Short mmCIF file of C-alpha atoms and ligand atoms in Angstrom, two decimals:
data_model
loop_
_atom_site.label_atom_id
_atom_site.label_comp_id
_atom_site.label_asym_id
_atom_site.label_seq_id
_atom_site.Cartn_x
_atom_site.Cartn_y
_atom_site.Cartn_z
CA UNK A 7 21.96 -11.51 -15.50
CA UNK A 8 21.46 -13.77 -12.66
CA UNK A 9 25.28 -13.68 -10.83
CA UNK A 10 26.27 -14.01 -7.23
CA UNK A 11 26.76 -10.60 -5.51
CA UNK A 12 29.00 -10.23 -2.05
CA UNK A 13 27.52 -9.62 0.97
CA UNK A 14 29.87 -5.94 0.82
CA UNK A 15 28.14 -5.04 -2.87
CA UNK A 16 24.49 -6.01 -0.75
CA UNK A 17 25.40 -4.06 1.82
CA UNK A 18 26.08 -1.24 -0.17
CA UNK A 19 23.05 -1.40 -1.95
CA UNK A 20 21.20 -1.72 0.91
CA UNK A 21 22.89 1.90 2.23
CA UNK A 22 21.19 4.99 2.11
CA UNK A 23 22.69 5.40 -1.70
CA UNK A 24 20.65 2.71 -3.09
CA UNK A 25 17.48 2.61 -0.76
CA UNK A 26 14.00 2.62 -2.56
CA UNK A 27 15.88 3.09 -5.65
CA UNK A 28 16.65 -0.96 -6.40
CA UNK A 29 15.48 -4.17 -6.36
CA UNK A 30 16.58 -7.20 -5.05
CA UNK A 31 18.26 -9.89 -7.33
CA UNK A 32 15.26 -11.82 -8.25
CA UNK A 33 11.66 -11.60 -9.31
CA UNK A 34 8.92 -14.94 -10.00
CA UNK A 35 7.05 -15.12 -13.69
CA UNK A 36 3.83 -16.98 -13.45
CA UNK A 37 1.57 -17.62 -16.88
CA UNK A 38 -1.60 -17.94 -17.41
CA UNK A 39 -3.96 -18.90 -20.18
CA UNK A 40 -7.67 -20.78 -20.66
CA UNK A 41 -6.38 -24.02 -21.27
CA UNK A 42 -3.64 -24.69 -18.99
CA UNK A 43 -4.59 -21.88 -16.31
CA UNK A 44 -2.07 -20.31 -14.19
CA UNK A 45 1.16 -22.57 -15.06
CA UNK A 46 5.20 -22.27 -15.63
CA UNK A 47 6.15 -20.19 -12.33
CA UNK A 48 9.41 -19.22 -11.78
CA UNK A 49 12.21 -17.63 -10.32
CA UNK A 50 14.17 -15.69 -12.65
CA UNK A 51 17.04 -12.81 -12.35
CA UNK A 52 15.30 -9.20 -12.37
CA UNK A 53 15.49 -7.76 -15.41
CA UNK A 54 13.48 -5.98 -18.59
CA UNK A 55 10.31 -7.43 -19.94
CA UNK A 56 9.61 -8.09 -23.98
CA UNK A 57 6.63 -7.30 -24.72
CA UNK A 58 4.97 -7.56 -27.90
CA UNK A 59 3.95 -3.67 -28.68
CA UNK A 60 0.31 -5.14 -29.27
CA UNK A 61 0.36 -6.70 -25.72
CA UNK A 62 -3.37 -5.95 -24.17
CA UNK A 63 -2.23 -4.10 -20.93
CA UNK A 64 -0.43 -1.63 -22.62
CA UNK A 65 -3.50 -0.57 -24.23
CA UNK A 66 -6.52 -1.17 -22.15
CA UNK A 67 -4.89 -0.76 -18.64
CA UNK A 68 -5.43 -4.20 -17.94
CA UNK A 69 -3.55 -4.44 -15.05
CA UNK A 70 -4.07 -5.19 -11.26
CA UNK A 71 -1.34 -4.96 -8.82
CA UNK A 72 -0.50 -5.52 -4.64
CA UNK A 73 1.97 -3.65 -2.37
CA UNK A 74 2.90 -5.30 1.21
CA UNK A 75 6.07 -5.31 3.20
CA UNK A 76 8.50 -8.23 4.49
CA UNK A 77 10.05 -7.25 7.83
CA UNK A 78 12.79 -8.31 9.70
CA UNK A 79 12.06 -9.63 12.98
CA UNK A 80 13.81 -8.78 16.48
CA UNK A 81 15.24 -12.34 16.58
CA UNK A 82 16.34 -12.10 12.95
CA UNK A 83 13.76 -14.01 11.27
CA UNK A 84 12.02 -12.73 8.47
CA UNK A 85 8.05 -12.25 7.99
CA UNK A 86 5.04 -11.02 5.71
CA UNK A 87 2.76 -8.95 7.36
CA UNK A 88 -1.08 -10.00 6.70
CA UNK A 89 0.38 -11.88 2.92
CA UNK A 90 -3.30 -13.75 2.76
CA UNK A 91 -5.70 -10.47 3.40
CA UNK A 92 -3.40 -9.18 0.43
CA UNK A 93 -3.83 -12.27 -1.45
CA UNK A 94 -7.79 -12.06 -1.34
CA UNK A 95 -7.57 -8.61 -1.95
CA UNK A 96 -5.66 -9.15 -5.28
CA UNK A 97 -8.49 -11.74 -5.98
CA UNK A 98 -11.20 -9.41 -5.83
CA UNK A 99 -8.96 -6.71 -8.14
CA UNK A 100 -8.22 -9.57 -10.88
CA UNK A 101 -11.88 -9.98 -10.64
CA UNK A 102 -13.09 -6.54 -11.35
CA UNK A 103 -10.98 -6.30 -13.95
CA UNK A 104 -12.15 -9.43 -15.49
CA UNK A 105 -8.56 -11.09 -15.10
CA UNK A 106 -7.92 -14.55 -13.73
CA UNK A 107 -7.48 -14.58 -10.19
CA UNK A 108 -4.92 -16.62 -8.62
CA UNK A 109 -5.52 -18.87 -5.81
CA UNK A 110 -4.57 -17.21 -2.58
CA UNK A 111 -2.23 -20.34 -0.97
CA UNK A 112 -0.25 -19.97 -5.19
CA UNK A 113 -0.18 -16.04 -4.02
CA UNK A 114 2.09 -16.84 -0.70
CA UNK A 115 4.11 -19.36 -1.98
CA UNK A 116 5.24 -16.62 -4.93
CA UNK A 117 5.71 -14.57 -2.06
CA UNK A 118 7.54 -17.18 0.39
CA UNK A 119 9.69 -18.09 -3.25
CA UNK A 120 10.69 -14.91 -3.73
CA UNK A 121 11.70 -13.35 0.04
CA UNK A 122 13.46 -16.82 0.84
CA UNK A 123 15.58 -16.46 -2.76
CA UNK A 124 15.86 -12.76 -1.78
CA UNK A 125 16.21 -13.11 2.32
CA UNK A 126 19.33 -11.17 2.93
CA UNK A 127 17.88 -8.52 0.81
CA UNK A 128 15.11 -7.90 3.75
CA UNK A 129 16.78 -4.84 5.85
CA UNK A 130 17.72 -4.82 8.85
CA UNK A 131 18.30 -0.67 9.93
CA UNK A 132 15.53 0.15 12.01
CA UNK A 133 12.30 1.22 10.02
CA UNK A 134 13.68 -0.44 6.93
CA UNK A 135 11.80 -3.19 5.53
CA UNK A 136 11.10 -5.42 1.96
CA UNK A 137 8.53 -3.73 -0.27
CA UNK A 138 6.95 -6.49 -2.21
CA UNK A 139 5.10 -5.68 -5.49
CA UNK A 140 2.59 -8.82 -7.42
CA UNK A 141 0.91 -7.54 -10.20
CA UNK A 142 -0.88 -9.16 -12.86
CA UNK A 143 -1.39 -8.33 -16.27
CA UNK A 144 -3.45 -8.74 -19.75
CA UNK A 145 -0.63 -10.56 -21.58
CA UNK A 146 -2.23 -11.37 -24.72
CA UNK A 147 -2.63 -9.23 -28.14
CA UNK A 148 -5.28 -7.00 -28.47
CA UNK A 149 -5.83 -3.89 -30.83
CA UNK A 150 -9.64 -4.06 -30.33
CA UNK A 151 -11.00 -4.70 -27.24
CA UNK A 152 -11.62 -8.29 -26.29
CA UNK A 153 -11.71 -10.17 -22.94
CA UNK A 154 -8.35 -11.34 -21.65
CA UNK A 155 -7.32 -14.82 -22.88
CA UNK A 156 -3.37 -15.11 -21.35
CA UNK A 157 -2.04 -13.21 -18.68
CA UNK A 158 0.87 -12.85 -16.55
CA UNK A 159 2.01 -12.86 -13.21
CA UNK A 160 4.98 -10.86 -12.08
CA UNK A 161 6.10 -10.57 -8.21
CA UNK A 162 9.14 -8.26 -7.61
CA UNK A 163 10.67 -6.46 -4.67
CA UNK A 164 12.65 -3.62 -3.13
CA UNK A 165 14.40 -2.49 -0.04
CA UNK A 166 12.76 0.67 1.43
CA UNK A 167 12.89 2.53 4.28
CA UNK A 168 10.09 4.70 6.31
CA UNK A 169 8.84 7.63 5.18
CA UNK A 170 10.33 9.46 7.65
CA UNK A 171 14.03 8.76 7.90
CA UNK A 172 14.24 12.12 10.14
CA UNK A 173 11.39 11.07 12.92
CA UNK A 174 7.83 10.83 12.72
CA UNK A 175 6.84 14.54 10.42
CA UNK A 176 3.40 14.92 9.69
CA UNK A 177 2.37 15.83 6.00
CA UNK A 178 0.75 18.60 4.60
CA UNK A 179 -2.47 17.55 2.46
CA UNK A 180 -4.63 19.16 -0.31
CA UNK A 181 -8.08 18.37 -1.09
CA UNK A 182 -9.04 18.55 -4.24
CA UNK A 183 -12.15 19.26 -5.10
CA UNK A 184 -11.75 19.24 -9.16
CA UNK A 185 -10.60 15.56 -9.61
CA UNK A 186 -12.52 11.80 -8.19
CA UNK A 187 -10.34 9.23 -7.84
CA UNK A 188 -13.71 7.03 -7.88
CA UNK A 189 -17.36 6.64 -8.48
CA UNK A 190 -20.24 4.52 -7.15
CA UNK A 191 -19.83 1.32 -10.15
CA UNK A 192 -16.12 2.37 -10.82
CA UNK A 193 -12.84 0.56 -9.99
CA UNK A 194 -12.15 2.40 -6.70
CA UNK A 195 -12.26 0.08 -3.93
CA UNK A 196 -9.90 -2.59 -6.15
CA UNK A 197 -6.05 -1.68 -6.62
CA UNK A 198 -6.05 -1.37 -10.43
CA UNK A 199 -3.27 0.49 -12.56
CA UNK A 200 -5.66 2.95 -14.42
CA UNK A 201 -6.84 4.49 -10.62
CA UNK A 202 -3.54 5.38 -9.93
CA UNK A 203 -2.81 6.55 -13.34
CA UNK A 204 -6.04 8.82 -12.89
CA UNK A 205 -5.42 10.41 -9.69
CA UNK A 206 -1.59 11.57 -11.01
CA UNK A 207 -2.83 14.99 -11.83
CA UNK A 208 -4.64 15.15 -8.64
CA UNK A 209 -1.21 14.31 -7.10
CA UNK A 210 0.67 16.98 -9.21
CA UNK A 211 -2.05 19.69 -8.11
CA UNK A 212 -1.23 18.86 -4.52
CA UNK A 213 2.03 19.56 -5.25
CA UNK A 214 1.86 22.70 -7.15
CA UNK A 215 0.02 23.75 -3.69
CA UNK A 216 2.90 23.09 -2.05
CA UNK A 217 1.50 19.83 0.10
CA UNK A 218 2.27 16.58 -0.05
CA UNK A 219 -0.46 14.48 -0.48
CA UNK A 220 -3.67 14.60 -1.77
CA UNK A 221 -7.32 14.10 -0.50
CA UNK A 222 -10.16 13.39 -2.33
CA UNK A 223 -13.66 13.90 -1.83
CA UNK A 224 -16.57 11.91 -2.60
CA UNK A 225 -17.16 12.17 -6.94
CA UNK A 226 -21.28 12.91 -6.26
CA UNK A 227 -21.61 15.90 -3.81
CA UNK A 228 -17.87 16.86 -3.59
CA UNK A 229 -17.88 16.64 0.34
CA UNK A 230 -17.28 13.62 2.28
CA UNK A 231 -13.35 12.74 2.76
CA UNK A 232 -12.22 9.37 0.93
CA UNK A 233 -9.21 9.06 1.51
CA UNK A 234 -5.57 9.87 -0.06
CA UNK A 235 -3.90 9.09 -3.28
CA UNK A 236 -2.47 5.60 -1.58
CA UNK A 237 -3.64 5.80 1.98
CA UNK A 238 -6.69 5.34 4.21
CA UNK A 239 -7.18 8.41 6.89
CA UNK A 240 -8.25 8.42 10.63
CA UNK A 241 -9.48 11.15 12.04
CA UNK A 242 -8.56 11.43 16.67
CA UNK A 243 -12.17 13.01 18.00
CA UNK A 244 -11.62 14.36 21.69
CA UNK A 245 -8.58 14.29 23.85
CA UNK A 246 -6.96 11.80 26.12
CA UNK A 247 -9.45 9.05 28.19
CA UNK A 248 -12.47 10.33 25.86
CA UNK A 249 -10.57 10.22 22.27
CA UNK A 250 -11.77 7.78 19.34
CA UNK A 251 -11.03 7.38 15.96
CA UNK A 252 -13.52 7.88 12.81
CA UNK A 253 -12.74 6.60 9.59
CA UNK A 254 -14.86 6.73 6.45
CA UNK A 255 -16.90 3.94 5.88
CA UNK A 256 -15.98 1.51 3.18
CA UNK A 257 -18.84 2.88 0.85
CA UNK A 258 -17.73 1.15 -2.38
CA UNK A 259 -15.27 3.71 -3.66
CA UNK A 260 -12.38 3.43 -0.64
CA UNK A 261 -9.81 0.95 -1.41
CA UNK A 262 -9.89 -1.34 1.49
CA UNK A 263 -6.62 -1.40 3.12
CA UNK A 264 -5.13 -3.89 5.60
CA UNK A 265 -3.44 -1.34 7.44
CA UNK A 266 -6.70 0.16 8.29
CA UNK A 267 -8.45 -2.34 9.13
CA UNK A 268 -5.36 -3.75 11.06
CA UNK A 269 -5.49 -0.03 13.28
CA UNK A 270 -9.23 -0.60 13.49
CA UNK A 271 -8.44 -4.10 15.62
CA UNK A 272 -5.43 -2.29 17.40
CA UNK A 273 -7.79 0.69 18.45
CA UNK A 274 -9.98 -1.93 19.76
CA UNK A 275 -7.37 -3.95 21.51
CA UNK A 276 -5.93 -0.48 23.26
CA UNK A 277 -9.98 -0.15 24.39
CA UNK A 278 -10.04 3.21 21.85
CA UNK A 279 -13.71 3.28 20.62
CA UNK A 280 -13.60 3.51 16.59
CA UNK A 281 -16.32 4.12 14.06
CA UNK A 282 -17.11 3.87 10.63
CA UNK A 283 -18.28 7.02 9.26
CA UNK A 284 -18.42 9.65 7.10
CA UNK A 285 -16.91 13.05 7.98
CA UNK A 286 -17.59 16.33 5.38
CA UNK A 287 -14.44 18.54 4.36
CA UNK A 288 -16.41 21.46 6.25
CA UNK A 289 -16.80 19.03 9.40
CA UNK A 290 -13.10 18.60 9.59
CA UNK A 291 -12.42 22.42 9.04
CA UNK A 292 -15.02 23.70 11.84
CA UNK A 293 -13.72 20.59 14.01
CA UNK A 294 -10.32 21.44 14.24
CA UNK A 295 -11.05 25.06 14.90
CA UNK A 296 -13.39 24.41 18.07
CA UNK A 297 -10.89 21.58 19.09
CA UNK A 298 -13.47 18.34 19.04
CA UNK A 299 -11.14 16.98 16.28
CA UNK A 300 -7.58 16.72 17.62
CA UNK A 301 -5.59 14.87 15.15
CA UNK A 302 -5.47 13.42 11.57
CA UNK A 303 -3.44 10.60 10.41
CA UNK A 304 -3.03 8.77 6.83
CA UNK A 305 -2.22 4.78 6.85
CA UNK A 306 -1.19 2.43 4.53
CA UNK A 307 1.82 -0.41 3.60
CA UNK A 308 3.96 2.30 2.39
CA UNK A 309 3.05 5.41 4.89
CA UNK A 310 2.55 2.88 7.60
CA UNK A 311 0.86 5.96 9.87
CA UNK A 312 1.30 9.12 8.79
CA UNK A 313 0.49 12.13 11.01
CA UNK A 314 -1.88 15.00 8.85
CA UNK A 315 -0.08 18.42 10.28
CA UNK A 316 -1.81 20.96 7.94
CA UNK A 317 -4.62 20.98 5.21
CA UNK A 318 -4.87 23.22 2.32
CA UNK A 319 -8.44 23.73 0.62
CA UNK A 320 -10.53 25.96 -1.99
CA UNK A 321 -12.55 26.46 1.45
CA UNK A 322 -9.38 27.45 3.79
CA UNK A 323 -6.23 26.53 5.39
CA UNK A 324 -5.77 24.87 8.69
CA UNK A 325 -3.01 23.57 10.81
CA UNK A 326 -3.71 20.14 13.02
CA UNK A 327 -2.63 19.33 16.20
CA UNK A 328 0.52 21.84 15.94
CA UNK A 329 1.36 20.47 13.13
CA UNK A 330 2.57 17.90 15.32
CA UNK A 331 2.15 14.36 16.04
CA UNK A 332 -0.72 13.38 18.38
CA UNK A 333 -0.56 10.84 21.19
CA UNK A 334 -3.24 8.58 19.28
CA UNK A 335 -1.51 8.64 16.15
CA UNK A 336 1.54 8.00 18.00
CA UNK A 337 0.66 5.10 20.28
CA UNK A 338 -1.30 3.66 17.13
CA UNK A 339 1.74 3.43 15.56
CA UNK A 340 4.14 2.62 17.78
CA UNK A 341 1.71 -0.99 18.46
CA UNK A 342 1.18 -1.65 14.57
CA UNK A 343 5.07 -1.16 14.48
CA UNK A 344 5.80 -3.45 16.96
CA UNK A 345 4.31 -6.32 16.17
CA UNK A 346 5.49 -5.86 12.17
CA UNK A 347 9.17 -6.18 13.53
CA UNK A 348 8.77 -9.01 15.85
CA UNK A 349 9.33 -6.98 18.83
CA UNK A 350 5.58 -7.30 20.08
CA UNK A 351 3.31 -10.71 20.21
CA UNK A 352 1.02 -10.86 17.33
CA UNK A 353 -2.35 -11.88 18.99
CA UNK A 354 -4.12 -11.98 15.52
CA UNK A 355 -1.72 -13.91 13.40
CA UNK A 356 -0.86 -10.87 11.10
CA UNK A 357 2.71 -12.05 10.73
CA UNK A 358 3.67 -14.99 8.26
CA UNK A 359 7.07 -15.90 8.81
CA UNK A 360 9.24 -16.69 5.85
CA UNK A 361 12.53 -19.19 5.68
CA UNK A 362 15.33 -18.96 3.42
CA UNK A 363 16.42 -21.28 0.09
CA UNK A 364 18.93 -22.81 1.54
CA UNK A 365 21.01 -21.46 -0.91
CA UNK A 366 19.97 -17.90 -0.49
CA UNK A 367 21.56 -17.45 2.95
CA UNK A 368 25.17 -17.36 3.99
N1 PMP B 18 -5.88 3.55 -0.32
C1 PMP B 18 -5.24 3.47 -1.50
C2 PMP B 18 -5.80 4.18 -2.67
C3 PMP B 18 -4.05 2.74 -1.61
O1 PMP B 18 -3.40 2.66 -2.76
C4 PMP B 18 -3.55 2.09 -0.46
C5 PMP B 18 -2.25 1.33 -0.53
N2 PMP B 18 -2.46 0.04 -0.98
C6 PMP B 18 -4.26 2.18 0.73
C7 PMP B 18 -5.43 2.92 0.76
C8 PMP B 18 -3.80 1.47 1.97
O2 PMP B 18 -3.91 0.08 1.81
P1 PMP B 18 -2.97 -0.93 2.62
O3 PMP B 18 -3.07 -0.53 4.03
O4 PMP B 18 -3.54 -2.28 2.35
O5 PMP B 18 -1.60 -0.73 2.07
#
């Protein structure tokens, strides 16, 4: 039901209640099918979906989805951090899974449609921001397999705040080395439903283990970090004036996040030398323990940087840094954060700025 709500009921929901567990009023509907293409999008009240029980992604896993954040800005504003490296990102996913990709500039303006409808949803509490979730989906029916011929476009969003609402507390990880998330060929460096879906058990394990996160391992020899269930990973090598930052390479099988890369640019802007590697489970063990490897972080649109305080193995246990946060991971943060919330200049354009329906705003 699509029905005005007071600024008090907002506010509410926007407390510490109803954080991460709602979404704002609104969500677009985009269609698509071989004749007319994408067509028919719109702004509609959040709600349920019909579906026909028949309907192709319900069956196949034909789906591809996005995750980015709106922020609110030090002078109030709202804005989308990096929307078009999402946007071509979602391409490339709709592609793999032999879905039609939508144009990046039709990708934005769902976004700008949606966060100006939505504006006074963005939060303003410090570390809060606008979690914004495009996904698109086999729409047609299919029992039997057979190439998608209509498909849909949904874009919704939710209020969230940091991961840490106590202060910066680095995670405890397990690797596992029974489950791949991905495979040389596979679906892994694309954001598809069916990865996620796939690493759950993975994700449970870690749990069982008592950590929080998970990290997988390569899927051929079992040994070179990947990266986490929904985050990249750095890795600090050295101390102070001499520390830089290895990440593993972008083989084919690491999702390709913007946050990464985005730390890759700020490393080089903060003159931190960073490099593309690869780094073995046993390298990380036998570098913490003679000190060359000094901290561990995770990153991503959710995590934003995540300090690694302890890992949990078939090989060992071993604590990082203290199990507290380093001054790389830190410092790395603190800049990505600051430009994100308007309250540093954002030399590489990463922030799209976003304006109201004039209706949406008191
Ligand atoms: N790896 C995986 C598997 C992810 O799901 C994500 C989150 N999208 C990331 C890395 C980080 O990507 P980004 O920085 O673009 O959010």
């Amino acid at each position: 039901m699509d029905r005005p709500m007071s600024d008090a009921e907002r506010t509410e929901l926007l407390s510490s209640r109803g954080i991460g567990r709602v979404h704002t009023q609104h969500m677009l509907l985009m269609d698509w099918n071989e004749t007319d293409g994408w067509h028919s999008g719109r702004i509609v009240a959040y709600g349920p979906l019909q579906l026909d029980p028949a309907t192709s992604v319900l069956h196949y896993g034909h789906s591809v989805f996005e995750g980015m954040k709106a922020f609110r800005q030090a002078d109030g504003g709202v804005a989308i951090f990096r929307p078009f490296d999402h946007a071509r990102r979602f391409r490339r996913s709709a592609r793999r899974l032999a879905l039609p990709d939508l144009p990046e500039d039709t990708f934005v303006e769902g976004l700008e449609a949606l966060v100006g409808e939505d504006y006074d949803w963005v939060p303003s509490a410090e570390a809060h921001s606008l979690y914004l979730r495009p996904m698109i989906f086999g729409s047609h029916l299919a029992i039997g397999f057979h190439p998608v011929v209509e498909a849909r476009l949904l874009i919704i969003a939710r209020p969230t705040r940091s991961y840490f609402p106590n202060g910066v507390q680095p995670v405890s990880v397990w690797v596992s080395d029974k489950y791949s998330r991905a495979a040389p060929g596979g679906t892994g460096d694309v954001k598809c439903g069916g990865n996620y879906g796939g690493g759950l058990i993975a994700e449970n394990e870690a749990m069982e283990q008592g950590c929080d996160e998970v990290v997988f391992l390569d899927a051929g020899e079992r040994r070179w970090i990947e990266e986490m269930g929904g985050m990249n990973v750095f890795f600090v090598l050295g101390r102070g004036e001499k520390a830089r930052l290895l990440t593993p390479a972008l083989t084919g099988t690491i999702l390709p996040g913007n946050t990464r890369d985005a730390l890759l640019t700020l490393a080089s802007d903060l003159g931190i030398e960073a490099e593309e590697g690869r780094l073995s489970i046993d390298d990380w063990q036998t570098g913490t323990a003679d000190d060359s490897i000094t901290e561990a972080f995770a990153c991503g649109t959710a995590a934003v940087v995540t300090p690694v305080g302890s890992v949990k193995s078939s090989r060992g246990s071993w604590t990082v840094g203290n199990r507290e946060p380093g001054p790389v991971t830190l410092m790395l943060r603190r800049a990505l954060m600051d430009i994100q919330y308007g309250r540093a200049a954002d030399p590489h354009g990463w922030m799209h700025r976003v304006a109201p329906v004039p209706s949406a705003s008191a």
